[in-house]
Every structure is written in C-alpha cells, then in structure tokens.
Short mmCIF file of C-alpha atoms in Angstrom, two decimals:
data_model
loop_
_atom_site.label_atom_id
_atom_site.label_comp_id
_atom_site.label_asym_id
_atom_site.label_seq_id
_atom_site.Cartn_x
_atom_site.Cartn_y
_atom_site.Cartn_z
CA MET N 1 110.56 74.41 104.94
CA PRO N 2 107.41 74.99 107.24
CA ASP N 3 104.47 72.68 107.33
CA PHE N 4 101.98 73.95 104.60
CA SER N 5 98.90 72.80 106.49
CA LEU N 6 95.99 74.75 107.98
CA HIS N 7 94.35 74.16 111.23
CA PRO N 8 90.56 73.56 111.30
CA ILE N 9 90.16 76.99 112.92
CA ASP N 10 92.00 78.57 109.91
CA MET N 11 90.03 76.59 107.40
CA THR N 12 86.82 77.76 109.14
CA ILE N 13 87.86 81.45 108.89
CA ILE N 14 88.70 81.24 105.28
CA GLY N 15 85.40 79.44 104.62
CA LEU N 16 83.37 82.07 106.57
CA TYR N 17 85.09 84.88 104.51
CA ALA N 18 84.33 83.15 101.08
CA ALA N 19 80.60 82.74 102.09
CA PHE N 20 80.29 86.35 103.23
CA ILE N 21 81.64 87.91 100.05
CA VAL N 22 79.40 85.53 97.85
CA TRP N 23 76.28 86.69 100.15
CA LEU N 24 77.26 90.31 99.60
CA GLY N 25 77.59 89.87 95.78
CA LEU N 26 74.09 88.33 95.70
CA ARG N 27 72.60 90.91 97.86
CA LEU N 28 74.00 93.87 95.84
CA GLY N 29 72.70 92.14 92.62
CA LYS N 30 69.19 92.59 93.75
CA LYS N 31 69.56 96.35 93.53
CA HIS N 32 70.74 96.61 89.95
CA HIS N 33 68.31 97.35 87.32
CA THR N 34 70.20 99.04 84.53
CA ALA N 35 73.71 98.65 82.74
CA GLU N 36 74.91 101.75 84.51
CA ASP N 37 74.01 100.09 87.95
CA TYR N 38 75.83 96.90 86.98
CA PHE N 39 78.84 98.15 85.09
CA LEU N 40 79.47 101.56 86.90
CA ALA N 41 77.74 101.04 90.11
CA GLY N 42 75.20 103.88 89.25
CA ARG N 43 78.09 106.49 88.96
CA ARG N 44 77.56 107.11 92.74
CA MET N 45 80.91 105.87 94.36
CA ILE N 46 82.76 107.89 96.89
CA TRP N 47 86.53 108.41 97.11
CA PRO N 48 87.59 105.93 99.98
CA PHE N 49 85.88 103.04 98.14
CA ILE N 50 87.33 104.10 94.94
CA GLY N 51 90.83 104.34 96.46
CA VAL N 52 90.99 101.11 98.20
CA SER N 53 89.41 99.27 95.18
CA LEU N 54 92.05 100.67 92.88
CA PHE N 55 94.66 99.47 95.40
CA ALA N 56 93.27 96.12 96.07
CA SER N 57 92.77 95.50 92.33
CA ASN N 58 96.53 96.22 91.78
CA ILE N 59 97.90 94.22 94.51
CA SER N 60 96.84 90.79 93.43
CA SER N 61 98.09 87.40 94.54
CA THR N 62 100.76 87.54 91.82
CA THR N 63 101.81 90.81 93.20
CA LEU N 64 102.01 89.65 96.91
CA ILE N 65 104.21 86.75 95.84
CA GLY N 66 106.26 88.60 93.16
CA LEU N 67 107.15 91.53 95.36
CA ALA N 68 108.48 89.43 98.22
CA GLY N 69 110.07 86.84 95.78
CA ASP N 70 112.02 89.64 93.83
CA ALA N 71 113.08 91.32 97.01
CA TYR N 72 114.62 87.95 98.01
CA SER N 73 116.16 87.21 94.67
CA THR N 74 117.21 90.51 92.99
CA GLY N 75 116.55 93.31 95.61
CA ILE N 76 114.05 96.01 96.39
CA SER N 77 114.23 97.72 93.02
CA VAL N 78 110.95 95.85 92.31
CA PHE N 79 109.22 98.63 94.38
CA ASN N 80 110.03 101.09 91.62
CA TYR N 81 106.81 99.86 89.96
CA GLU N 82 104.83 100.76 93.06
CA TRP N 83 106.13 104.32 93.96
CA PHE N 84 105.97 105.20 90.31
CA ALA N 85 102.27 104.36 90.28
CA THR N 86 101.67 107.24 92.76
CA VAL N 87 103.48 109.62 90.35
CA ILE N 88 101.24 108.37 87.52
CA LEU N 89 98.20 108.85 89.63
CA VAL N 90 98.86 112.42 90.30
CA PHE N 91 99.61 112.94 86.51
CA PHE N 92 96.08 111.24 86.02
CA VAL N 93 93.97 113.42 88.29
CA ILE N 94 95.47 116.62 86.93
CA PHE N 95 95.46 116.11 83.13
CA ILE N 96 93.41 113.12 82.22
CA LEU N 97 90.61 112.27 84.59
CA PRO N 98 88.51 115.51 84.10
CA PHE N 99 87.91 114.80 80.60
CA VAL N 100 87.37 111.11 80.82
CA LEU N 101 84.70 111.79 83.53
CA LYS N 102 83.18 114.72 81.54
CA SER N 103 82.71 112.48 78.48
CA GLN N 104 80.32 110.22 80.56
CA VAL N 105 81.81 107.11 78.78
CA TYR N 106 81.53 103.60 80.10
CA THR N 107 84.83 102.42 78.75
CA ILE N 108 88.15 103.92 77.74
CA PRO N 109 87.97 102.42 74.36
CA GLU N 110 84.68 104.36 74.07
CA PHE N 111 86.70 107.51 74.90
CA LEU N 112 89.20 106.75 72.19
CA GLU N 113 86.36 106.38 69.71
CA ARG N 114 85.05 109.92 70.58
CA ARG N 115 88.53 111.30 70.18
CA TYR N 116 89.37 109.49 67.13
CA ASP N 117 87.02 106.94 65.45
CA GLY N 118 85.72 103.27 65.73
CA ARG N 119 88.93 101.79 64.61
CA ALA N 120 90.79 102.84 67.77
CA ARG N 121 87.90 101.72 69.92
CA THR N 122 87.80 98.22 68.48
CA TYR N 123 91.58 97.57 68.55
CA PHE N 124 91.95 98.71 72.09
CA SER N 125 88.87 96.77 73.21
CA ILE N 126 90.47 93.62 71.80
CA LEU N 127 93.80 94.30 73.44
CA ASN N 128 92.17 95.01 76.81
CA LEU N 129 90.21 91.65 76.59
CA PHE N 130 93.41 89.74 75.82
CA LEU N 131 95.48 91.27 78.49
CA ASN N 132 92.70 91.11 81.19
CA ILE N 133 91.57 87.47 80.67
CA ILE N 134 94.53 85.66 79.28
CA VAL N 135 97.18 87.58 81.24
CA ASP N 136 95.69 89.06 84.45
CA THR N 137 92.84 86.59 85.41
CA ALA N 138 94.56 83.54 84.39
CA ALA N 139 97.86 84.40 86.12
CA SER N 140 95.99 85.30 89.34
CA LEU N 141 94.15 81.93 89.38
CA TYR N 142 97.29 80.05 88.55
CA VAL N 143 99.30 81.67 91.33
CA GLY N 144 96.33 81.15 93.68
CA GLY N 145 96.19 77.56 92.64
CA LEU N 146 99.82 77.03 93.26
CA MET N 147 99.49 78.42 96.87
CA LEU N 148 96.53 76.02 97.53
CA LYS N 149 98.54 73.20 96.02
CA LEU N 150 101.10 73.63 98.92
CA ILE N 151 98.27 73.31 101.46
CA PHE N 152 96.38 70.54 99.59
CA PRO N 153 99.09 68.61 97.68
CA ASP N 154 96.58 65.71 96.94
CA ILE N 155 94.21 67.78 95.07
CA PRO N 156 94.89 68.49 91.36
CA ILE N 157 95.58 72.21 90.62
CA TRP N 158 92.86 72.48 87.99
CA GLN N 159 90.26 71.68 90.84
CA THR N 160 91.61 74.41 93.18
CA ILE N 161 91.61 76.85 90.30
CA GLY N 162 88.05 76.08 89.41
CA VAL N 163 86.98 76.75 93.06
CA LEU N 164 88.71 80.12 93.20
CA ALA N 165 87.10 80.99 89.78
CA VAL N 166 83.66 80.02 90.90
CA VAL N 167 83.75 81.89 94.14
CA ALA N 168 85.07 85.04 92.51
CA GLY N 169 82.75 84.61 89.60
CA ILE N 170 79.57 84.26 91.62
CA TYR N 171 79.62 87.47 93.40
CA THR N 172 81.05 89.39 90.38
CA VAL N 173 78.30 88.06 88.06
CA ALA N 174 75.59 88.86 90.47
CA GLY N 175 76.76 92.13 92.08
CA GLY N 176 78.58 93.72 89.10
CA LEU N 177 81.15 96.71 89.89
CA ALA N 178 79.42 97.68 93.24
CA ALA N 179 80.06 94.27 94.54
CA VAL N 180 83.74 94.40 93.39
CA ILE N 181 84.23 97.72 94.88
CA TYR N 182 82.60 97.01 98.32
CA THR N 183 84.39 93.66 98.67
CA ASP N 184 87.59 95.20 97.57
CA ALA N 185 87.20 97.50 100.69
CA ILE N 186 86.99 94.58 102.95
CA GLN N 187 89.69 92.71 101.23
CA THR N 188 92.17 95.80 101.49
CA VAL N 189 91.53 95.80 105.32
CA LEU N 190 92.46 92.11 105.55
CA LEU N 191 95.26 92.51 103.00
CA MET N 192 96.99 95.41 105.01
CA MET N 193 96.53 93.89 108.31
CA GLY N 194 98.16 90.56 107.17
CA SER N 195 100.86 92.21 105.51
CA ILE N 196 101.72 94.52 108.67
CA ILE N 197 101.71 91.40 110.87
CA ILE N 198 104.13 89.48 108.66
CA SER N 199 106.30 92.48 108.26
CA VAL N 200 106.52 93.22 112.01
CA THR N 201 107.11 89.49 112.81
CA ALA N 202 109.84 89.03 110.08
CA PHE N 203 111.68 92.26 111.30
CA SER N 204 111.44 91.19 114.85
CA LYS N 205 112.88 87.73 114.08
CA VAL N 206 115.87 88.92 112.20
CA GLY N 207 116.89 91.60 114.66
CA GLY N 208 115.53 94.72 113.02
CA TRP N 209 116.47 96.99 110.16
CA SER N 210 120.11 97.24 111.48
CA ALA N 211 120.68 93.48 111.14
CA ILE N 212 119.35 93.63 107.52
CA THR N 213 121.66 96.46 106.63
CA ALA N 214 124.56 94.71 108.40
CA HIS N 215 124.22 91.30 106.63
CA VAL N 216 122.44 92.19 103.24
CA SER N 217 124.29 93.60 100.20
CA PRO N 218 123.59 97.46 99.81
CA ASP N 219 122.71 96.67 96.17
CA MET N 220 119.67 94.58 97.44
CA ILE N 221 118.23 97.45 99.48
CA SER N 222 118.68 100.22 96.69
CA LEU N 223 115.93 101.40 94.40
CA ILE N 224 118.10 103.17 91.91
CA ARG N 225 119.84 100.52 89.88
CA PRO N 226 122.90 100.76 87.63
CA LEU N 227 122.25 101.04 83.55
CA GLY N 228 122.98 97.44 83.06
CA ASP N 229 120.74 96.05 85.77
CA PRO N 230 118.60 93.27 84.58
CA GLY N 231 115.70 94.16 86.90
CA VAL N 232 114.97 97.84 86.68
CA PRO N 233 117.91 99.92 85.23
CA TRP N 234 117.55 103.64 86.05
CA LEU N 235 117.22 104.69 82.51
CA GLY N 236 114.49 102.26 81.96
CA LEU N 237 112.90 103.42 85.25
CA PHE N 238 112.46 106.91 83.79
CA THR N 239 111.72 106.14 80.09
CA GLY N 240 109.89 102.74 80.03
CA LEU N 241 108.11 102.59 83.33
CA PRO N 242 106.21 105.99 82.77
CA LEU N 243 104.69 104.52 79.60
CA LEU N 244 103.49 101.24 81.14
CA GLY N 245 102.18 103.13 84.17
CA VAL N 246 100.23 105.39 81.93
CA TYR N 247 98.56 102.43 80.34
CA PHE N 248 97.99 100.49 83.53
CA TRP N 249 96.50 103.37 85.66
CA CYS N 250 95.22 105.66 82.87
CA ASN N 251 94.08 103.47 80.04
CA ASN N 252 93.36 99.93 81.51
CA GLN N 253 89.66 99.31 81.74
CA PHE N 254 89.85 97.22 84.79
CA MET N 255 91.64 99.96 86.78
CA VAL N 256 89.89 103.07 85.29
CA GLN N 257 86.40 101.61 85.63
CA ARG N 258 86.61 102.23 89.31
CA VAL N 259 87.15 105.91 88.70
CA LEU N 260 84.34 106.11 86.16
CA SER N 261 81.96 105.03 88.86
CA ALA N 262 82.86 108.21 90.88
CA LYS N 263 79.92 110.38 92.20
CA ASN N 264 81.68 113.46 90.78
CA LEU N 265 85.13 114.58 89.57
CA TRP N 266 86.20 115.54 93.14
CA HIS N 267 85.62 112.01 94.42
CA GLY N 268 87.30 110.57 91.26
CA ARG N 269 90.36 112.60 92.10
CA LEU N 270 90.45 112.07 95.84
CA GLY N 271 90.00 108.35 95.24
CA SER N 272 92.91 108.06 92.78
CA LEU N 273 95.16 110.11 95.05
CA PHE N 274 94.13 107.90 98.02
CA ALA N 275 95.15 104.81 95.98
CA GLY N 276 98.45 106.57 95.40
CA LEU N 277 99.09 107.18 99.05
CA LEU N 278 98.36 103.41 99.75
CA LYS N 279 101.04 102.47 97.35
CA LEU N 280 103.68 103.89 99.56
CA PRO N 281 103.60 101.61 102.65
CA VAL N 282 104.03 98.63 100.18
CA LEU N 283 107.73 98.91 100.42
CA PHE N 284 107.66 98.27 104.21
CA ILE N 285 104.85 95.68 104.37
CA MET N 286 105.19 93.65 101.22
CA VAL N 287 108.67 94.13 99.83
CA LEU N 288 111.21 94.33 102.78
CA PRO N 289 109.69 91.05 104.39
CA GLY N 290 111.32 89.48 101.28
CA THR N 291 114.56 90.96 102.22
CA ALA N 292 114.15 89.80 105.71
CA ALA N 293 113.64 86.47 104.24
CA ILE N 294 117.08 86.35 102.74
CA LEU N 295 118.41 86.12 106.45
CA LEU N 296 115.54 83.86 107.62
CA TYR N 297 115.54 81.35 104.67
CA PRO N 298 118.79 81.66 102.87
CA ASN N 299 118.35 78.35 100.95
CA LEU N 300 114.89 78.39 99.45
CA GLU N 301 114.76 76.66 96.21
CA ARG N 302 112.56 79.09 94.41
CA ALA N 303 111.85 82.88 95.12
CA ASP N 304 108.11 82.42 94.75
CA LEU N 305 108.08 80.34 97.95
CA VAL N 306 109.15 83.33 100.08
CA TYR N 307 105.72 84.72 100.75
CA PRO N 308 104.07 81.44 101.55
CA THR N 309 106.96 80.42 103.70
CA LEU N 310 106.57 83.70 105.68
CA LEU N 311 102.93 83.02 106.29
CA PHE N 312 103.17 79.48 107.40
CA ASP N 313 106.43 79.82 109.46
CA LEU N 314 105.82 82.95 111.37
CA LEU N 315 102.06 83.15 111.96
CA PRO N 316 100.12 81.18 114.73
CA THR N 317 96.88 79.39 114.28
CA GLY N 318 93.88 81.68 113.88
CA LEU N 319 96.12 84.58 112.78
CA LEU N 320 97.31 82.45 109.81
CA GLY N 321 93.60 81.92 108.77
CA LEU N 322 92.90 85.57 108.89
CA VAL N 323 96.03 86.49 106.73
CA MET N 324 95.40 83.56 104.44
CA ALA N 325 91.93 85.19 103.96
CA GLY N 326 93.89 88.38 103.05
CA PHE N 327 95.95 86.53 100.54
CA ILE N 328 92.68 84.86 99.00
CA ALA N 329 91.21 88.60 99.24
CA ALA N 330 93.91 89.85 96.96
CA LEU N 331 93.35 86.93 94.63
CA MET N 332 89.71 87.74 94.39
CA SER N 333 90.22 91.41 93.79
CA GLN N 334 92.38 90.73 90.66
CA ILE N 335 89.86 88.39 89.29
CA ASP N 336 86.69 90.20 89.91
CA SER N 337 88.15 93.39 88.55
CA THR N 338 89.28 91.86 85.35
CA LEU N 339 85.97 89.78 84.82
CA ASN N 340 83.87 92.82 85.36
CA SER N 341 86.01 95.06 83.06
CA ALA N 342 86.01 92.40 80.22
CA SER N 343 82.38 92.01 80.58
CA THR N 344 81.97 95.78 80.34
CA LEU N 345 84.05 95.94 77.23
CA VAL N 346 82.22 93.19 75.31
CA THR N 347 78.79 94.27 76.29
CA LEU N 348 79.16 97.92 75.72
CA ASP N 349 81.88 98.11 72.97
CA PHE N 350 80.44 95.22 70.93
CA VAL N 351 76.95 93.98 71.76
CA ALA N 352 75.54 97.35 72.41
CA LYS N 353 76.92 98.79 69.18
CA ALA N 354 75.54 95.68 67.24
CA ARG N 355 72.23 95.71 68.98
CA PRO N 356 71.34 99.49 69.78
CA ASP N 357 67.68 98.35 70.38
CA LEU N 358 68.70 96.46 73.77
CA SER N 359 67.28 97.98 76.85
CA GLN N 360 69.51 98.83 79.77
CA HIS N 361 68.17 95.83 81.55
CA LYS N 362 68.87 93.49 78.86
CA LEU N 363 72.38 94.94 78.61
CA MET N 364 72.96 94.14 82.26
CA VAL N 365 71.66 90.50 81.61
CA VAL N 366 74.04 90.10 78.71
CA GLY N 367 77.03 91.57 81.01
CA ARG N 368 76.34 88.83 83.57
CA TRP N 369 76.42 86.02 80.88
CA VAL N 370 79.63 87.56 79.46
CA THR N 371 81.03 87.44 82.91
CA LEU N 372 80.28 83.88 83.46
CA ILE N 373 81.77 82.90 79.97
CA PHE N 374 85.08 84.73 80.88
CA MET N 375 85.21 83.12 84.18
CA ILE N 376 85.03 79.78 82.53
CA LEU N 377 87.66 80.66 79.84
CA ALA N 378 90.19 82.02 82.40
CA ALA N 379 89.79 79.02 84.65
CA LEU N 380 90.31 76.70 81.58
CA TRP N 381 93.40 78.64 80.39
CA ALA N 382 95.15 78.97 83.82
CA PRO N 383 96.21 75.31 84.44
CA GLN N 384 97.86 75.44 80.88
CA ILE N 385 100.33 78.22 82.06
CA ASP N 386 102.41 75.56 83.73
CA LYS N 387 102.92 73.76 80.55
CA VAL N 388 104.01 76.84 78.49
CA GLY N 389 106.65 78.18 80.74
CA SER N 390 108.99 79.07 77.88
CA ILE N 391 106.38 81.41 76.45
CA TRP N 392 104.67 82.44 79.75
CA LYS N 393 107.88 83.95 81.16
CA TYR N 394 107.60 86.68 78.49
CA LEU N 395 104.27 87.77 79.50
CA GLN N 396 105.56 90.07 82.24
CA SER N 397 107.17 92.18 79.55
CA VAL N 398 104.20 91.89 76.96
CA LEU N 399 103.04 95.30 77.95
CA SER N 400 106.28 96.90 76.52
CA TYR N 401 105.28 95.56 73.17
CA THR N 402 101.55 95.81 73.03
CA VAL N 403 100.52 99.24 74.63
CA PRO N 404 102.95 102.01 73.20
CA PRO N 405 100.59 102.58 70.22
CA VAL N 406 97.65 102.97 72.63
CA VAL N 407 99.45 105.25 74.95
CA ALA N 408 100.65 107.31 72.17
CA MET N 409 97.12 107.84 70.83
CA PHE N 410 95.82 108.65 74.39
CA LEU N 411 98.41 111.13 75.28
CA VAL N 412 98.83 112.91 72.10
CA GLY N 413 95.06 112.96 71.74
CA ILE N 414 94.71 114.56 75.19
CA PHE N 415 97.22 117.35 74.67
CA TRP N 416 97.03 118.07 70.87
CA LYS N 417 93.76 119.08 69.20
CA ARG N 418 95.23 118.56 65.71
CA ALA N 419 95.66 114.88 66.22
CA ASN N 420 93.00 113.11 63.93
CA ALA N 421 91.79 109.53 63.11
CA GLN N 422 93.98 108.96 60.11
CA GLY N 423 97.11 109.75 62.06
CA ALA N 424 95.96 107.59 64.99
CA PHE N 425 95.37 104.70 62.45
CA LEU N 426 98.68 104.95 60.74
CA SER N 427 100.40 105.01 64.15
CA LEU N 428 98.37 101.92 65.22
CA VAL N 429 99.04 99.84 62.24
CA VAL N 430 102.77 100.48 61.85
CA GLY N 431 103.18 100.43 65.64
CA VAL N 432 101.60 97.03 66.02
CA LEU N 433 103.68 95.48 63.09
CA LEU N 434 106.70 97.05 64.61
CA ALA N 435 106.01 95.45 67.88
CA VAL N 436 105.71 91.95 66.35
CA VAL N 437 108.86 92.28 64.60
CA PHE N 438 110.65 93.62 67.81
CA PHE N 439 109.21 90.67 69.89
CA TYR N 440 110.38 88.01 67.44
CA LEU N 441 113.76 89.46 67.24
CA ASN N 442 114.26 90.24 70.80
CA GLU N 443 112.29 87.53 72.69
CA LEU N 444 111.96 84.53 70.42
CA ALA N 445 115.00 84.61 67.88
CA GLY N 446 117.50 86.28 70.31
CA ILE N 447 118.82 88.43 67.57
CA LEU N 448 118.47 91.44 69.67
CA ASP N 449 119.21 91.81 73.41
CA ILE N 450 117.14 95.06 74.47
CA HIS N 451 115.63 95.33 77.92
CA PHE N 452 111.83 95.37 77.79
CA LEU N 453 111.86 98.73 79.54
CA TYR N 454 113.76 100.12 76.63
CA ILE N 455 111.42 98.68 73.95
CA ALA N 456 108.34 100.59 75.18
CA PRO N 457 109.95 104.07 74.62
CA ILE N 458 111.40 103.01 71.26
CA LEU N 459 108.12 102.15 70.17
CA PHE N 460 106.27 105.06 71.70
CA VAL N 461 108.52 107.60 69.96
CA VAL N 462 107.93 105.90 66.58
CA CYS N 463 104.15 105.83 67.16
CA VAL N 464 104.14 109.57 68.27
CA THR N 465 106.09 110.51 65.24
CA LEU N 466 103.69 108.72 62.82
CA LEU N 467 100.61 109.97 64.62
CA ILE N 468 101.82 113.60 64.32
CA THR N 469 103.05 113.07 60.66
CA GLY N 470 99.74 111.45 59.49
CA SER N 471 97.62 114.07 61.21
CA LEU N 472 99.48 117.02 59.73
CA LEU N 473 99.26 115.39 56.19
CA THR N 474 95.51 114.99 56.44
CA GLN N 475 92.53 117.05 57.29
CA PRO N 476 92.17 118.33 60.97
CA PRO N 477 89.41 116.76 63.15
CA ASP N 478 86.14 118.59 63.67
CA LYS N 479 86.61 121.14 66.43
CA GLU N 480 83.43 120.23 68.17
CA GLN N 481 84.61 116.74 68.33
CA VAL N 482 87.86 117.57 70.23
CA GLU N 483 86.97 120.62 72.19
CA GLU N 484 85.64 118.87 75.34
CA LEU N 485 88.19 115.94 75.19
CA THR N 486 91.51 117.79 75.21
CA TRP N 487 93.43 119.65 77.92
CA THR N 488 93.98 123.33 77.64
CA LYS N 489 95.45 126.19 79.71
CA ALA N 490 92.11 127.77 79.79
CA PHE N 491 90.63 124.75 81.55
CA TYR N 492 93.50 124.95 84.14
CA ARG N 493 92.83 128.57 84.79
CA SER N 494 89.18 128.09 85.16
CA GLU N 495 89.71 125.55 87.89
CA THR N 496 92.27 127.83 89.81
CA ALA N 497 89.64 130.29 91.15
CA GLU N 498 87.32 127.59 92.34
CA LEU N 499 90.04 125.79 94.13
CA GLN N 500 91.26 128.86 95.88
CA SER N 501 88.09 128.90 97.96
CA LEU N 502 88.59 125.37 99.16
CA PRO N 503 90.48 124.25 102.39
CA TRP N 504 93.92 122.51 101.71
CA TYR N 505 92.51 119.02 102.37
CA LYS N 506 89.95 119.41 99.60
CA ASN N 507 92.24 120.92 96.97
CA TYR N 508 93.54 118.12 94.83
CA ARG N 509 96.51 120.22 93.75
CA THR N 510 97.81 120.77 97.25
CA LEU N 511 97.13 117.04 97.95
CA SER N 512 99.01 116.18 94.81
CA PHE N 513 101.93 118.21 95.87
CA ILE N 514 102.12 116.75 99.32
CA LEU N 515 101.87 113.07 97.83
CA THR N 516 104.68 113.96 95.41
CA ILE N 517 106.82 115.20 98.02
CA MET N 518 106.30 112.18 100.09
CA THR N 519 107.02 109.84 97.22
CA ILE N 520 110.36 111.81 96.36
CA ALA N 521 111.50 111.56 100.12
CA LEU N 522 110.78 107.79 100.24
CA VAL N 523 112.89 107.21 97.04
CA VAL N 524 115.75 109.44 98.15
CA ALA N 525 115.78 107.49 101.51
CA PHE N 526 116.24 104.08 99.66
CA ARG N 527 118.07 105.31 96.66
#
C-alpha cells in the first residue's frame, strides 16, 4: 500500500484550485438578475461548454472509483454503461431534444405537465429530488470523504464532507448554472489530463497491452458477457440498460438542464454529441487502468482502493496535486450539478406554481436559498451512508425500480399523440405499486432472484401497456396540446431540406452516424 499523504506543494495546488472556482462562482453570480439567468444561464450556452459539462457531471468521483474498481474485480463490462450513453445521446438529439427545447421549459417535469397534466409533473419532480440529493449528491460527498480520509486519517469524515459541501455549495449558490457549466469545463480538462497520465503510467509499468492480454483472463477484458453474468449480462445490456440510459440522459433534470441552456437547437445537438464522443476514451483512461492494477496490486483488500492507490503510487509530487485537483473537480461537478437541478425543481415546479406573483429576481433568490438548504441536507445525510451499508448497496439498482413509469410516459408521449393524462396516471400509479412489490420480493425478502437490469424492462412493458390501454379507454388529448410535443415524419422531412445545405461537420445526422460507427467499432474490438 502506498503512503496516502500529500506534499505541501500538492496541498497548495489543490487549495489554489478550490479558491479559484469559488471566486469564479461569486464573480458570475453578480451577472445574474433573473430566474432564467440563474437556472438556465440565460439560454445562451454554446456546444463545447454544454458537451464538457454533460461529461463532467456524469463522470463523478463515484464513477472514477467505481470504473477502476469494477474493472479490477469483475472486468471491463462496466464500460457498457459508458458506450451505451453515446447511443442514447444520438437518440436524444434526433427524436427528443427538438421538442424539449421548442417547448421553452425550465424543467423536464414541466415538459411532462404540458404533455399530460400536473400529476405527472409533481411525481417526477419529487422522484428527481430524491434521486439527486439522497442518492447522487450524498454518494459523491461520501466517496470524496473516503478519499480525503485516506489522506487525513485523524480528521472525522463528517468534517471533510462538510468542507467539500461548502466549497461546492458556495459557487453553485452564487453562480447558478453558468458557474456550474464554466467550472465543469475547467474540471473536465483537469480530469482528462489526470486520467491520461495515470493510464499511460500504469500501462508502462505493467509492460503494455500485450502484458495485460497475456496475464489477465479474457473474460476480464470482454464487454459482451454471458446471460448469467452478475455484472452486465448481454440480455440486460440490450433491454435494461437502454431504459436506464433514457432516464439518465433524456429525463434526469441535472443532466438535461445543461442542454436546456443551449443558445439554440444546433448548439444543443452538437453539445450532446460532443458529450457522447468524450465518453468513448473513458475505456482507455478510466477503465483499463483498473485492469492494469490487477497486475500491479494483486492483493488489494477492497476494489474501491484501486483508484487512490494508482494516484498515490504512480504520480510524483506536483503532478499528484494536479491530478487530485482533477479528482476533486469530478466530485464538485456531480455535487454542483445535482444541487443546481434540485434547486431548479423546487423553485420552478413548486414555489413558482404556488406563488405565481413572484418576480424573476425573487425566484432567483429563492433558488439560492433552496440550493443552500439542499447542500446542508446532503452533507448531513452523506456520513450516514456508512451506517446503512445493507440498504445502501441496493441504491445502485434503485433506478431499475423507480424510473420505468416515467420513461414509459416520456417515450410513449413523444411518439404517440393519442396518449393522454388518464392513461399516464394509471400507468404511474400501478407502475409505482408494482415496483415497490418487486423491490421487496427481490431485494429485501429474497423470494425472487432477478437481475436489476431485467427488472427495468419488465416494469417498462407493464407501464407502456397500461398507458396505451388507459388512453384508448378514455377521451383523446387536445390536439393543440400535443401537436408541438410529439415527433412526426413531417418534422423529420422538414429538416431534411435544411440539413442538405449544411457542410457535413454541421449536419447533426452525419455526425450522429459517424459517432455511432465509432461506438460500434469500439464495442466489436473489445467484445
């Protein structure tokens, strides 16, 4: 085991970075005057910033540790979550994004209200808040606290978590989404740089890729796994994973909010595709170093020690400080994203509806206070995760139980004009009750033994069936209500003529095709 300690030079680098992002958030906060400025960066973001912010918000500290740890313990099949995100983002820019941006909504639950009614909006807002704060933010704070506990063993973990929450909270409270996106751009550079350095160093130390293929089991470096694989079985890869991906990239407020800030549809599309492109190198710079660690450190006690061990064992003073700043950057990206989106949901889906008389400036002030409150709640909950390990281990699969009703509402609503609020509500109520029953039987009572990637498609099929049946048995929705919120062949054809006049590098369909081919080639190479 390496010595988990930082040289004063490394500490200085990390301190300077933290001070800089706080300063940037405070500076940007002075430019905000309305709710649109604060929550959607004035709807003026351009594609490079959207793309890197989507990437940075997804690659959190938990992801960095989890990718390397899973590659070490179960193999590189964990990368299936990453490359499939690219496929989902291509689907998103073609079929969903145009209608979400055209609606000029602030939140995805608001979009569901326009497509159905207020019941869909309320449920999805509450679900988003729970997943964003109790799961995403708290988990990132907890993992960050564990990393800092290795460096500062004498400091209680609740204190390190508190410091992390305060630093991320200050610039998020002050600067809103603009601060989140601009700091994400800086953090992505640090993150990629650090990951590349670790990858190159690890591969060099083990003797290159040939040494890995010679000494590591072929099963550990294969993406497509057998039907009974406990990690990502191939059937679950193509049935359950797409549903979780649609939720995370197309419905999750803390991800989609970046795209809602786009200057126009073209920037939203290009930013999303850029994020998909950034996901592909993750295999080489974040996953395979965990495979190299099998040869470097064959006797680690826990898989979650792989990433910190790589950092402290392979990197020299100074460089370690920069890479640690990258790790903290990933942590901050997850926290700032979830805090800002949770604040947006509460302020605009609940406060603004209850108090329609509030001005844009007052809504912005409310948003800042809500962000502060959620920061405190996440920091208080995070240390408790260690005490409820028997429950917390199920949170990685909680999406499979909670999101199928929402994904069903969203996809059916986008592609079928006949879907109405009554069918959606029936699907929602029964789907949630069925999910609770499945969770109890499968996760708590042990009566069933179904992989969580199979739970999602089962619930999804039931919810779609109920939504269609309930809609056909009741009155159709108002045509004007759904006309601008559903995908049609006419919309596709109307775009075709416009796109033909653009060069290939500005045509989102051409870029989507190229990105899809690159993804398929990568999967085939590591199948």
